[in-house]
Amino acid sequence: MKKINSLIIGQGIAGTMVAFLLQQKGLSVMVIDAGKKNTASRIAAGMFSTISGKRKIFDENLFEKQKFALESYRQLEKLLAKNFLYEENIHHLFHSGFEKTETLERMHDENFSGQTELNTSPIEYIKQEHGAIEIKNSGWIDCELMLNSYRNYLSASHCFSLADFKYDELEIKKEVFCYENFEAINIIFCEGYQQLKNPFFENENIIPCKGDMLTLKYANHGNIKILKRNGCFLIPTNDETVKAGSTYLWNNDNEQLLPSGRTEIKNKVNDILSDDFEIINHQTAIRPTTKNREVIAKRHSEHKNMFMLNGLGTKGIIQAPYYAKYISELLSVLK
Ligand SMILES: Cc1cc2nc3c(=O)[nH]c(=O)nc-3n(C[C@H](O)[C@H](O)[C@H](O)COP(=O)(O)OP(=O)(O)OC[C@H]3O[C@@H](n4cnc5c(N)ncnc54)[C@H](O)[C@@H]3O)c2cc1C
């Protein structure tokens, strides 16, 4: 039996941040992930911003969480010698004169105006007949690069297993969790919406929310910034493609790729790009959301060294490091 501090189930953004923060504390980990391609973390746009929602609300609490998140991602970039974090303004294009007037009136609110810049210079090849504002303290993370790079790092030090975790093979002894040839003091479940299959944490009320993303080829790729309009966003990536998303189908865990998702995003992109574009990829995945948008970071009621981190919802990038730290602090005394 190999003795380790923590067994982590799932290597999405949640499992990645838990493992990374535990390793930073000098604790040994073993991460098990089934290797599914279309998971929320892998197809996510990776966008972050402290202004969100239709009403463009500034959330002070989120601002603090974001600060910690960005510091953590920078440290992870350093460890992996990769760049995956891009801090860039989001150009929010007004969809109507009404939206413009309503938003500009909000400029009297210091919290809101402190996070925004009025933008008057038009961007070429973009439809912006009602003008735009820029949202500061925003950006995006290349999630796939981050997850793959960390997975390679874990694999190189034999801390990663590409396998489906079998709940009925976990043996719970007095102070340890035995699984295959590992004996762990702690176990942390970070399975995303698939937590619904976890027999140790039942009735947790994870609500699956299906979301689609498109990858586009656009000849004027070099011109565009991170753009948002009418619930649709576009992110220019480094491989000269553009990510476009996304859809929100609440209470839906159907992983099938359906033409309706593609059409919905395509129509919204047509309101943003003034030239033709080509759709080169369409993906779908399921977000783990909760009823009150509250993240679930908790200890098991009976097994004191069993934990779960889930329910990151639509803001996995900002929330994961903060709640992973919370979990890591519960574990740290158990070294
Ligand atoms: C289309 C779309 C766009 C999004 N855009 C953004 C965005 O711009 N910004 C943002 O902040 N958030 C975004 N999100 C939300 C974000 O992706 C999620 O909040 C986040 O990825 C959830 O991460 P997670 O690690 O909890 O779950 P997941 O990403 O689902 O990861 C769970 C992992 O656990 C593994 N697993 C599960 N069960 C087992 C098992 N039994 N054995 C082994 N492995 C297992 C899975 O294979 C998976 O790798 C988006 C989501 C979608 C779908």
PDB file of C-alpha atoms in Angstrom, residues 89-90 107 112-120 132-136:
ATOM      1  CA  ASN A  89     -11.009  43.929 -20.813  1.00  0.00           C
ATOM      2  CA  ILE A  90     -14.327  42.569 -22.021  1.00  0.00           C
ATOM      3  CA  MET A 107     -22.134  55.183 -14.186  1.00  0.00           C
ATOM      4  CA  PHE A 112     -19.944  50.036 -11.283  1.00  0.00           C
ATOM      5  CA  SER A 113     -18.031  52.896 -12.913  1.00  0.00           C
ATOM      6  CA  GLY A 114     -14.835  51.760 -11.139  1.00  0.00           C
ATOM      7  CA  GLN A 115     -14.996  48.508 -13.078  1.00  0.00           C
ATOM      8  CA  THR A 116     -15.827  49.972 -16.467  1.00  0.00           C
ATOM      9  CA  GLU A 117     -14.522  52.316 -19.146  1.00  0.00           C
ATOM     10  CA  LEU A 118     -16.607  54.120 -21.695  1.00  0.00           C
ATOM     11  CA  ASN A 119     -15.560  52.981 -25.120  1.00  0.00           C
ATOM     12  CA  THR A 120     -16.010  55.249 -28.073  1.00  0.00           C
ATOM     13  CA  ALA A 132     -19.989  49.656 -26.093  1.00  0.00           C
ATOM     14  CA  ILE A 133     -18.341  49.802 -22.697  1.00  0.00           C
ATOM     15  CA  GLU A 134     -15.247  47.978 -21.561  1.00  0.00           C
ATOM     16  CA  ILE A 135     -15.339  45.894 -18.412  1.00  0.00           C
ATOM     17  CA  LYS A 136     -12.051  45.996 -16.531  1.00  0.00           C
TER      18      LYS A 136
END
